[in-house]
Short mmCIF file of N, CA and C in Angstrom, two decimals:
data_model
loop_
_atom_site.label_atom_id
_atom_site.label_comp_id
_atom_site.label_asym_id
_atom_site.label_seq_id
_atom_site.Cartn_x
_atom_site.Cartn_y
_atom_site.Cartn_z
N MET A 11 -78.11 62.95 -50.54
CA MET A 11 -77.48 61.91 -51.34
C MET A 11 -76.00 62.26 -51.50
N HIS A 12 -75.15 61.26 -51.30
CA HIS A 12 -73.71 61.42 -51.44
C HIS A 12 -73.34 61.50 -52.92
N PRO A 13 -72.30 62.28 -53.29
CA PRO A 13 -71.90 62.40 -54.69
C PRO A 13 -71.60 61.05 -55.36
N SER A 14 -71.17 60.07 -54.58
CA SER A 14 -70.85 58.76 -55.16
C SER A 14 -72.09 57.94 -55.46
N GLY A 15 -73.26 58.47 -55.08
CA GLY A 15 -74.50 57.75 -55.31
C GLY A 15 -75.03 57.08 -54.07
N GLY A 16 -74.21 57.00 -53.01
CA GLY A 16 -74.67 56.39 -51.76
C GLY A 16 -75.45 57.39 -50.93
N VAL A 17 -75.96 56.93 -49.84
CA VAL A 17 -76.75 57.78 -48.96
C VAL A 17 -75.85 58.28 -47.83
N ASP A 18 -75.93 59.57 -47.54
CA ASP A 18 -75.19 60.11 -46.40
C ASP A 18 -75.84 59.58 -45.13
N VAL A 19 -75.01 59.10 -44.20
CA VAL A 19 -75.51 58.61 -42.93
C VAL A 19 -74.83 59.42 -41.84
N PHE A 20 -75.61 59.94 -40.93
CA PHE A 20 -75.08 60.71 -39.83
C PHE A 20 -75.33 59.95 -38.55
N CYS A 21 -74.27 59.68 -37.82
CA CYS A 21 -74.37 58.92 -36.59
C CYS A 21 -73.95 59.79 -35.43
N VAL A 22 -74.54 59.54 -34.28
CA VAL A 22 -74.14 60.18 -33.06
C VAL A 22 -73.50 59.12 -32.19
N LEU A 23 -72.29 59.37 -31.75
CA LEU A 23 -71.60 58.45 -30.87
C LEU A 23 -71.50 59.10 -29.51
N VAL A 24 -71.78 58.34 -28.47
CA VAL A 24 -71.68 58.87 -27.12
C VAL A 24 -70.70 58.01 -26.35
N SER A 25 -70.16 58.54 -25.26
CA SER A 25 -69.17 57.80 -24.50
C SER A 25 -69.81 57.01 -23.37
N SER A 26 -71.07 56.75 -23.46
CA SER A 26 -71.78 55.99 -22.45
C SER A 26 -72.53 54.85 -23.11
N ARG A 27 -72.68 53.75 -22.40
CA ARG A 27 -73.43 52.62 -22.94
C ARG A 27 -74.91 52.96 -23.03
N SER A 28 -75.42 53.77 -22.15
CA SER A 28 -76.84 54.10 -22.15
C SER A 28 -77.08 55.33 -23.01
N PRO A 29 -78.05 55.23 -23.93
CA PRO A 29 -78.34 56.40 -24.76
C PRO A 29 -78.94 57.51 -23.91
N PRO A 30 -78.69 58.76 -24.29
CA PRO A 30 -79.26 59.87 -23.55
C PRO A 30 -80.77 59.88 -23.71
N PRO A 31 -81.48 60.51 -22.77
CA PRO A 31 -82.94 60.54 -22.86
C PRO A 31 -83.41 61.34 -24.07
N GLY A 32 -84.61 61.03 -24.51
CA GLY A 32 -85.18 61.76 -25.65
C GLY A 32 -84.90 61.06 -26.96
N ASP A 33 -85.47 61.60 -28.02
CA ASP A 33 -85.30 60.97 -29.33
C ASP A 33 -84.45 61.83 -30.26
N ARG A 34 -83.60 62.68 -29.68
CA ARG A 34 -82.76 63.55 -30.50
C ARG A 34 -81.58 62.81 -31.10
N TYR A 35 -81.31 61.59 -30.61
CA TYR A 35 -80.12 60.88 -31.03
C TYR A 35 -80.48 59.67 -31.87
N ARG A 36 -79.69 59.44 -32.88
CA ARG A 36 -79.86 58.26 -33.72
C ARG A 36 -78.53 57.52 -33.73
N PHE A 37 -78.56 56.25 -33.40
CA PHE A 37 -77.36 55.45 -33.37
C PHE A 37 -77.32 54.56 -34.59
N CYS A 38 -76.15 54.42 -35.18
CA CYS A 38 -76.06 53.58 -36.37
C CYS A 38 -74.64 53.06 -36.52
N ASP A 39 -74.52 51.98 -37.27
CA ASP A 39 -73.21 51.43 -37.59
C ASP A 39 -72.62 52.21 -38.74
N ARG A 40 -71.31 52.08 -38.89
CA ARG A 40 -70.66 52.75 -40.01
C ARG A 40 -71.12 52.10 -41.31
N PRO A 41 -71.25 52.86 -42.37
CA PRO A 41 -71.58 52.27 -43.66
C PRO A 41 -70.48 51.31 -44.08
N LYS A 42 -70.84 50.20 -44.71
CA LYS A 42 -69.87 49.17 -45.08
C LYS A 42 -68.79 49.69 -46.02
N ASN A 43 -69.10 50.73 -46.80
CA ASN A 43 -68.13 51.22 -47.77
C ASN A 43 -67.28 52.37 -47.24
N GLU A 44 -67.36 52.64 -45.94
CA GLU A 44 -66.59 53.74 -45.38
C GLU A 44 -65.10 53.43 -45.46
N MET A 45 -64.35 54.42 -45.81
CA MET A 45 -62.90 54.27 -45.88
C MET A 45 -62.29 54.77 -44.57
N TRP A 46 -61.48 53.94 -43.95
CA TRP A 46 -60.89 54.27 -42.66
C TRP A 46 -59.92 55.44 -42.76
N LYS A 47 -59.08 55.44 -43.79
CA LYS A 47 -58.13 56.55 -43.93
C LYS A 47 -58.87 57.87 -44.09
N GLU A 48 -59.96 57.85 -44.83
CA GLU A 48 -60.75 59.06 -45.03
C GLU A 48 -61.35 59.54 -43.71
N LEU A 49 -61.90 58.61 -42.94
CA LEU A 49 -62.47 58.95 -41.63
C LEU A 49 -61.41 59.62 -40.75
N ILE A 50 -60.24 59.00 -40.65
CA ILE A 50 -59.18 59.52 -39.80
C ILE A 50 -58.67 60.86 -40.31
N ALA A 51 -58.45 60.97 -41.61
CA ALA A 51 -57.95 62.22 -42.20
C ALA A 51 -58.93 63.36 -41.99
N ASN A 52 -60.22 63.05 -41.94
CA ASN A 52 -61.23 64.09 -41.69
C ASN A 52 -61.24 64.55 -40.23
N LEU A 53 -60.66 63.74 -39.34
CA LEU A 53 -60.65 64.07 -37.92
C LEU A 53 -59.35 64.72 -37.45
N THR A 54 -58.27 64.51 -38.21
CA THR A 54 -56.98 65.06 -37.77
C THR A 54 -56.04 65.25 -38.95
N ASP A 55 -55.16 66.24 -38.82
CA ASP A 55 -54.09 66.44 -39.79
C ASP A 55 -52.82 65.74 -39.34
N GLU A 56 -52.85 65.15 -38.14
CA GLU A 56 -51.67 64.57 -37.51
C GLU A 56 -51.46 63.09 -37.82
N ALA A 57 -52.25 62.49 -38.70
CA ALA A 57 -52.14 61.06 -38.96
C ALA A 57 -51.17 60.76 -40.08
N GLU A 58 -50.36 59.73 -39.87
CA GLU A 58 -49.47 59.20 -40.90
C GLU A 58 -49.91 57.78 -41.21
N PHE A 59 -50.17 57.52 -42.48
CA PHE A 59 -50.66 56.21 -42.90
C PHE A 59 -49.52 55.39 -43.50
N ALA A 60 -49.67 54.08 -43.40
CA ALA A 60 -48.68 53.15 -43.94
C ALA A 60 -49.26 52.45 -45.17
N SER A 61 -48.44 51.66 -45.80
CA SER A 61 -48.92 50.82 -46.90
C SER A 61 -49.92 49.81 -46.31
N PRO A 62 -50.82 49.31 -47.14
CA PRO A 62 -51.80 48.34 -46.63
C PRO A 62 -51.12 47.06 -46.12
N ALA A 63 -51.74 46.46 -45.11
CA ALA A 63 -51.29 45.15 -44.64
C ALA A 63 -51.68 44.11 -45.67
N THR A 64 -50.86 43.11 -45.81
CA THR A 64 -51.19 42.04 -46.75
C THR A 64 -52.14 41.06 -46.06
N PRO A 65 -52.92 40.34 -46.85
CA PRO A 65 -53.76 39.29 -46.25
C PRO A 65 -52.93 38.28 -45.45
N ASP A 66 -51.71 38.00 -45.92
CA ASP A 66 -50.84 37.06 -45.20
C ASP A 66 -50.42 37.61 -43.84
N SER A 67 -50.15 38.92 -43.75
CA SER A 67 -49.74 39.48 -42.45
C SER A 67 -50.90 39.49 -41.47
N ILE A 68 -52.11 39.75 -41.96
CA ILE A 68 -53.30 39.70 -41.09
C ILE A 68 -53.54 38.26 -40.64
N SER A 69 -53.41 37.31 -41.55
CA SER A 69 -53.59 35.90 -41.23
C SER A 69 -52.54 35.43 -40.22
N SER A 70 -51.32 35.93 -40.33
CA SER A 70 -50.25 35.57 -39.41
C SER A 70 -50.59 36.00 -37.98
N VAL A 71 -51.12 37.21 -37.84
CA VAL A 71 -51.53 37.69 -36.51
C VAL A 71 -52.61 36.77 -35.94
N GLU A 72 -53.60 36.47 -36.76
CA GLU A 72 -54.71 35.62 -36.30
C GLU A 72 -54.21 34.23 -35.89
N THR A 73 -53.29 33.68 -36.66
CA THR A 73 -52.76 32.35 -36.36
C THR A 73 -51.94 32.36 -35.08
N LEU A 74 -51.02 33.30 -34.96
CA LEU A 74 -50.16 33.35 -33.78
C LEU A 74 -50.97 33.59 -32.51
N LEU A 75 -51.94 34.50 -32.58
CA LEU A 75 -52.69 34.86 -31.38
C LEU A 75 -53.92 33.99 -31.17
N GLY A 76 -54.26 33.19 -32.16
CA GLY A 76 -55.36 32.25 -32.00
C GLY A 76 -56.74 32.87 -31.96
N VAL A 77 -56.89 34.00 -32.63
CA VAL A 77 -58.20 34.66 -32.66
C VAL A 77 -58.34 35.42 -33.97
N ARG A 78 -59.52 35.38 -34.53
CA ARG A 78 -59.80 36.12 -35.77
C ARG A 78 -59.95 37.61 -35.43
N LEU A 79 -59.29 38.47 -36.20
CA LEU A 79 -59.41 39.92 -35.97
C LEU A 79 -60.81 40.38 -36.33
N PRO A 80 -61.33 41.37 -35.61
CA PRO A 80 -62.64 41.92 -35.96
C PRO A 80 -62.62 42.49 -37.38
N GLU A 81 -63.75 42.45 -38.04
CA GLU A 81 -63.86 42.92 -39.42
C GLU A 81 -63.37 44.36 -39.59
N ASP A 82 -63.75 45.24 -38.67
CA ASP A 82 -63.34 46.64 -38.78
C ASP A 82 -61.83 46.81 -38.68
N LEU A 83 -61.21 46.11 -37.74
CA LEU A 83 -59.76 46.22 -37.58
C LEU A 83 -59.05 45.65 -38.80
N SER A 84 -59.52 44.52 -39.30
CA SER A 84 -58.92 43.94 -40.52
C SER A 84 -59.05 44.90 -41.70
N ALA A 85 -60.22 45.52 -41.83
CA ALA A 85 -60.46 46.45 -42.94
C ALA A 85 -59.55 47.67 -42.82
N LEU A 86 -59.38 48.19 -41.61
CA LEU A 86 -58.49 49.34 -41.41
C LEU A 86 -57.06 48.96 -41.77
N LEU A 87 -56.60 47.81 -41.28
CA LEU A 87 -55.23 47.37 -41.57
C LEU A 87 -55.03 47.11 -43.06
N ALA A 88 -56.08 46.68 -43.74
CA ALA A 88 -55.98 46.44 -45.18
C ALA A 88 -55.87 47.75 -45.96
N GLU A 89 -56.26 48.87 -45.33
CA GLU A 89 -56.08 50.20 -45.94
C GLU A 89 -54.75 50.82 -45.55
N SER A 90 -54.38 50.66 -44.28
CA SER A 90 -53.15 51.24 -43.75
C SER A 90 -52.66 50.33 -42.64
N ASN A 91 -51.51 49.74 -42.82
CA ASN A 91 -50.96 48.83 -41.81
C ASN A 91 -50.39 49.65 -40.65
N GLY A 92 -51.32 50.20 -39.88
CA GLY A 92 -50.97 51.05 -38.75
C GLY A 92 -51.20 52.52 -39.06
N VAL A 93 -51.47 53.28 -38.01
CA VAL A 93 -51.67 54.73 -38.13
C VAL A 93 -50.90 55.39 -37.00
N VAL A 94 -50.01 56.29 -37.35
CA VAL A 94 -49.22 57.03 -36.37
C VAL A 94 -49.83 58.42 -36.24
N GLY A 95 -50.00 58.84 -34.99
CA GLY A 95 -50.61 60.14 -34.73
C GLY A 95 -49.64 61.13 -34.14
N GLU A 96 -50.22 62.15 -33.52
CA GLU A 96 -49.47 63.22 -32.89
C GLU A 96 -48.44 62.66 -31.91
N TYR A 97 -47.27 63.25 -31.85
CA TYR A 97 -46.16 62.87 -30.97
C TYR A 97 -45.64 61.46 -31.24
N GLY A 98 -45.93 60.91 -32.42
CA GLY A 98 -45.44 59.59 -32.78
C GLY A 98 -46.17 58.44 -32.12
N VAL A 99 -47.32 58.71 -31.50
CA VAL A 99 -48.09 57.65 -30.84
C VAL A 99 -48.81 56.84 -31.91
N ASP A 100 -48.69 55.52 -31.80
CA ASP A 100 -49.38 54.63 -32.73
C ASP A 100 -50.86 54.58 -32.37
N ARG A 101 -51.67 55.28 -33.14
CA ARG A 101 -53.13 55.26 -32.91
C ARG A 101 -53.69 53.88 -33.19
N ILE A 102 -53.14 53.25 -34.20
CA ILE A 102 -53.44 51.86 -34.53
C ILE A 102 -52.11 51.19 -34.83
N TRP A 103 -51.80 50.11 -34.13
CA TRP A 103 -50.55 49.40 -34.38
C TRP A 103 -50.58 48.70 -35.73
N ASN A 104 -49.41 48.46 -36.30
CA ASN A 104 -49.33 47.64 -37.51
C ASN A 104 -49.42 46.16 -37.10
N THR A 105 -49.58 45.30 -38.08
CA THR A 105 -49.78 43.88 -37.78
C THR A 105 -48.60 43.28 -37.01
N GLU A 106 -47.40 43.70 -37.35
CA GLU A 106 -46.21 43.19 -36.65
C GLU A 106 -46.25 43.55 -35.17
N ARG A 107 -46.64 44.78 -34.87
CA ARG A 107 -46.67 45.21 -33.47
C ARG A 107 -47.84 44.57 -32.72
N ILE A 108 -48.99 44.41 -33.39
CA ILE A 108 -50.12 43.72 -32.75
C ILE A 108 -49.67 42.33 -32.33
N GLU A 109 -49.02 41.65 -33.23
CA GLU A 109 -48.53 40.29 -32.96
C GLU A 109 -47.51 40.29 -31.82
N ARG A 110 -46.50 41.16 -31.92
CA ARG A 110 -45.41 41.20 -30.94
C ARG A 110 -45.90 41.59 -29.54
N GLU A 111 -46.65 42.68 -29.44
CA GLU A 111 -47.08 43.18 -28.14
C GLU A 111 -48.01 42.19 -27.43
N ASN A 112 -48.98 41.65 -28.17
CA ASN A 112 -49.90 40.69 -27.56
C ASN A 112 -49.18 39.42 -27.14
N ASN A 113 -48.26 38.96 -27.96
CA ASN A 113 -47.50 37.76 -27.62
C ASN A 113 -46.64 37.99 -26.37
N GLU A 114 -45.97 39.14 -26.30
CA GLU A 114 -45.14 39.44 -25.13
C GLU A 114 -45.97 39.52 -23.86
N LEU A 115 -47.11 40.21 -23.93
CA LEU A 115 -47.96 40.36 -22.75
C LEU A 115 -48.48 39.01 -22.26
N ARG A 116 -48.69 38.10 -23.17
CA ARG A 116 -49.24 36.79 -22.81
C ARG A 116 -48.19 35.79 -22.34
N THR A 117 -46.92 36.01 -22.72
CA THR A 117 -45.90 34.98 -22.44
C THR A 117 -44.76 35.40 -21.53
N GLU A 118 -44.46 36.70 -21.45
CA GLU A 118 -43.32 37.15 -20.64
C GLU A 118 -43.59 36.96 -19.15
N GLY A 119 -42.63 36.40 -18.45
CA GLY A 119 -42.77 36.11 -17.02
C GLY A 119 -43.07 37.32 -16.16
N ASP A 120 -42.42 38.47 -16.45
CA ASP A 120 -42.66 39.66 -15.64
C ASP A 120 -44.12 40.10 -15.69
N TYR A 121 -44.71 40.05 -16.87
CA TYR A 121 -46.12 40.44 -17.00
C TYR A 121 -47.01 39.47 -16.24
N LYS A 122 -46.69 38.18 -16.33
CA LYS A 122 -47.50 37.17 -15.66
C LYS A 122 -47.48 37.32 -14.14
N SER A 123 -46.37 37.81 -13.59
CA SER A 123 -46.28 37.95 -12.14
C SER A 123 -46.83 39.29 -11.64
N LEU A 124 -47.00 40.26 -12.53
CA LEU A 124 -47.48 41.58 -12.12
C LEU A 124 -48.96 41.84 -12.40
N TYR A 125 -49.49 41.21 -13.44
CA TYR A 125 -50.83 41.55 -13.91
C TYR A 125 -51.73 40.33 -14.07
N MET A 126 -53.04 40.59 -14.13
CA MET A 126 -53.99 39.54 -14.49
C MET A 126 -53.65 39.07 -15.90
N PRO A 127 -54.08 37.87 -16.29
CA PRO A 127 -53.75 37.36 -17.63
C PRO A 127 -54.28 38.26 -18.75
N PHE A 128 -53.55 38.28 -19.86
CA PHE A 128 -53.93 39.08 -21.03
C PHE A 128 -54.52 38.24 -22.15
N ASP A 129 -54.70 36.95 -21.90
CA ASP A 129 -55.21 36.05 -22.94
C ASP A 129 -56.60 36.43 -23.42
N HIS A 130 -57.33 37.18 -22.65
CA HIS A 130 -58.70 37.53 -23.00
C HIS A 130 -58.84 38.94 -23.56
N LEU A 131 -57.71 39.49 -24.02
CA LEU A 131 -57.72 40.81 -24.65
C LEU A 131 -56.85 40.77 -25.91
N LEU A 132 -57.27 41.48 -26.93
CA LEU A 132 -56.47 41.66 -28.14
C LEU A 132 -56.19 43.15 -28.27
N PHE A 133 -54.95 43.54 -27.96
CA PHE A 133 -54.57 44.95 -28.01
C PHE A 133 -54.19 45.35 -29.43
N PHE A 134 -54.52 46.60 -29.79
CA PHE A 134 -54.20 47.12 -31.13
C PHE A 134 -53.69 48.55 -31.11
N ALA A 135 -53.59 49.16 -29.92
CA ALA A 135 -53.14 50.56 -29.84
C ALA A 135 -52.71 50.89 -28.43
N ASP A 136 -51.95 51.97 -28.28
CA ASP A 136 -51.57 52.43 -26.95
C ASP A 136 -51.85 53.92 -26.82
N ALA A 137 -51.91 54.36 -25.58
CA ALA A 137 -52.21 55.76 -25.29
C ALA A 137 -50.95 56.62 -25.23
N GLY A 138 -49.79 56.00 -25.34
CA GLY A 138 -48.54 56.75 -25.25
C GLY A 138 -48.05 56.91 -23.82
N ASN A 139 -48.79 56.36 -22.86
CA ASN A 139 -48.42 56.48 -21.44
C ASN A 139 -48.30 55.11 -20.78
N GLY A 140 -48.35 54.05 -21.56
CA GLY A 140 -48.30 52.69 -21.01
C GLY A 140 -49.65 51.99 -21.05
N ASP A 141 -50.73 52.74 -21.15
CA ASP A 141 -52.06 52.14 -21.22
C ASP A 141 -52.31 51.65 -22.65
N LEU A 142 -53.11 50.59 -22.76
CA LEU A 142 -53.36 49.96 -24.05
C LEU A 142 -54.85 49.87 -24.34
N PHE A 143 -55.18 49.76 -25.64
CA PHE A 143 -56.57 49.62 -26.07
C PHE A 143 -56.73 48.31 -26.80
N GLY A 144 -57.87 47.64 -26.54
CA GLY A 144 -58.09 46.36 -27.20
C GLY A 144 -59.52 45.88 -27.12
N TYR A 145 -59.72 44.73 -27.73
CA TYR A 145 -61.01 44.04 -27.76
C TYR A 145 -61.00 42.93 -26.72
N ALA A 146 -62.17 42.58 -26.18
CA ALA A 146 -62.29 41.44 -25.29
C ALA A 146 -62.42 40.16 -26.12
N ILE A 147 -61.74 39.13 -25.66
CA ILE A 147 -61.83 37.81 -26.28
C ILE A 147 -62.61 36.92 -25.32
N LEU A 148 -63.73 36.39 -25.79
CA LEU A 148 -64.57 35.53 -24.96
C LEU A 148 -64.65 34.16 -25.62
N ASP A 149 -64.24 33.14 -24.88
CA ASP A 149 -64.27 31.77 -25.38
C ASP A 149 -63.59 31.65 -26.74
N GLY A 150 -62.44 32.31 -26.88
CA GLY A 150 -61.64 32.21 -28.09
C GLY A 150 -62.08 33.07 -29.26
N GLU A 151 -63.07 33.95 -29.06
CA GLU A 151 -63.58 34.80 -30.14
C GLU A 151 -63.77 36.23 -29.67
N ILE A 152 -63.64 37.15 -30.61
CA ILE A 152 -64.03 38.53 -30.35
C ILE A 152 -65.47 38.64 -30.84
N ARG A 153 -66.38 38.69 -29.90
CA ARG A 153 -67.81 38.62 -30.21
C ARG A 153 -68.48 39.98 -30.28
N LYS A 154 -67.85 40.98 -29.67
CA LYS A 154 -68.44 42.32 -29.63
C LYS A 154 -67.43 43.33 -30.16
N ASP A 155 -67.94 44.45 -30.62
CA ASP A 155 -67.09 45.52 -31.16
C ASP A 155 -66.53 46.44 -30.08
N ASP A 156 -66.91 46.24 -28.83
CA ASP A 156 -66.50 47.13 -27.74
C ASP A 156 -64.98 47.21 -27.61
N ILE A 157 -64.53 48.41 -27.27
CA ILE A 157 -63.10 48.66 -27.06
C ILE A 157 -62.88 48.95 -25.58
N TYR A 158 -61.82 48.36 -25.03
CA TYR A 158 -61.48 48.53 -23.62
C TYR A 158 -60.09 49.14 -23.50
N ALA A 159 -59.89 49.89 -22.42
CA ALA A 159 -58.57 50.42 -22.09
C ALA A 159 -58.03 49.63 -20.91
N TRP A 160 -56.77 49.24 -21.01
CA TRP A 160 -56.08 48.59 -19.90
C TRP A 160 -55.15 49.62 -19.28
N ASP A 161 -55.28 49.82 -17.97
CA ASP A 161 -54.46 50.77 -17.23
C ASP A 161 -53.26 50.02 -16.65
N HIS A 162 -52.07 50.41 -17.09
CA HIS A 162 -50.85 49.70 -16.67
C HIS A 162 -50.48 49.94 -15.21
N GLU A 163 -51.03 50.98 -14.60
CA GLU A 163 -50.68 51.29 -13.22
C GLU A 163 -51.49 50.45 -12.23
N ASP A 164 -52.78 50.26 -12.49
CA ASP A 164 -53.60 49.51 -11.53
C ASP A 164 -54.18 48.21 -12.12
N ASP A 165 -53.81 47.87 -13.35
CA ASP A 165 -54.24 46.65 -14.02
C ASP A 165 -55.75 46.58 -14.23
N SER A 166 -56.41 47.74 -14.28
CA SER A 166 -57.85 47.74 -14.52
C SER A 166 -58.13 47.72 -16.01
N ARG A 167 -59.31 47.25 -16.35
CA ARG A 167 -59.77 47.19 -17.72
C ARG A 167 -61.10 47.92 -17.75
N LYS A 168 -61.21 48.92 -18.62
CA LYS A 168 -62.38 49.80 -18.62
C LYS A 168 -62.94 49.94 -20.04
N TRP A 169 -64.26 49.84 -20.17
CA TRP A 169 -64.91 50.05 -21.45
C TRP A 169 -64.75 51.52 -21.85
N VAL A 170 -64.33 51.78 -23.11
CA VAL A 170 -64.16 53.16 -23.55
C VAL A 170 -64.93 53.51 -24.82
N ALA A 171 -65.31 52.52 -25.62
CA ALA A 171 -66.04 52.82 -26.86
C ALA A 171 -66.78 51.57 -27.33
N GLY A 172 -67.86 51.80 -28.05
CA GLY A 172 -68.67 50.71 -28.55
C GLY A 172 -68.22 50.13 -29.88
N SER A 173 -67.17 50.73 -30.46
CA SER A 173 -66.68 50.25 -31.75
C SER A 173 -65.31 50.86 -32.03
N LEU A 174 -64.66 50.34 -33.04
CA LEU A 174 -63.38 50.90 -33.47
C LEU A 174 -63.58 52.34 -33.94
N ARG A 175 -64.64 52.56 -34.67
CA ARG A 175 -64.95 53.91 -35.14
C ARG A 175 -65.13 54.87 -33.96
N GLY A 176 -65.88 54.42 -32.95
CA GLY A 176 -66.09 55.25 -31.76
C GLY A 176 -64.79 55.54 -31.03
N TYR A 177 -63.90 54.52 -30.94
CA TYR A 177 -62.59 54.72 -30.33
C TYR A 177 -61.82 55.79 -31.09
N ILE A 178 -61.76 55.65 -32.40
CA ILE A 178 -61.00 56.59 -33.23
C ILE A 178 -61.55 58.00 -33.08
N GLN A 179 -62.85 58.14 -33.18
CA GLN A 179 -63.46 59.48 -33.10
C GLN A 179 -63.23 60.12 -31.74
N THR A 180 -63.46 59.38 -30.67
CA THR A 180 -63.30 59.99 -29.34
C THR A 180 -61.84 60.22 -28.98
N TRP A 181 -60.95 59.35 -29.46
CA TRP A 181 -59.52 59.56 -29.21
C TRP A 181 -59.04 60.83 -29.91
N LEU A 182 -59.42 60.97 -31.15
CA LEU A 182 -58.93 62.11 -31.94
C LEU A 182 -59.61 63.42 -31.59
N ASP A 183 -60.86 63.37 -31.11
CA ASP A 183 -61.50 64.64 -30.72
C ASP A 183 -61.25 65.01 -29.27
N GLY A 184 -60.49 64.15 -28.56
CA GLY A 184 -60.09 64.45 -27.20
C GLY A 184 -61.11 64.10 -26.13
N SER A 185 -62.21 63.45 -26.51
CA SER A 185 -63.23 63.14 -25.52
C SER A 185 -63.09 61.74 -24.92
N LEU A 186 -62.12 60.95 -25.37
CA LEU A 186 -61.91 59.62 -24.81
C LEU A 186 -61.33 59.77 -23.41
N GLU A 187 -61.97 59.12 -22.46
CA GLU A 187 -61.51 59.19 -21.08
C GLU A 187 -60.92 57.86 -20.66
N ILE A 188 -59.66 57.91 -20.22
CA ILE A 188 -59.03 56.68 -19.74
C ILE A 188 -58.52 56.88 -18.33
#
């Protein structure tokens, strides 16, 4: 039992869509009351948090980009409007950057002539090397929690995590493969 009265939940996250054989693993969603800053602070000393995003700034992103942000991303932004990690890399972009980067990728002529369209992705972070992380947009909605990496060198899109939490954990523990 957790000191706050809640139940401790232990989850195993793997970097594969298929669960490993055997019954040693239990998969679960994050508890609804989990604090994102606490999760990140427990994984690294290198995180810098910002003031919370306002509901208006989150709504502005959704309006400009034409898609509702996933619940987990909205909740994280409502705690810290962006998270800066080691070497100044934005582990999670702030609302202004989410809006700006996604808009530029979707509208700038150079991107349109070099890459497949970005209208079906909502980016929220970068790897510090030009590669970006985001959610898939299907028929105008983000329907799944899966996180994808876009490789700027070959324009490939690759599944990297089953949730925002999984992305954060594997990125910070060094096991995320891009």
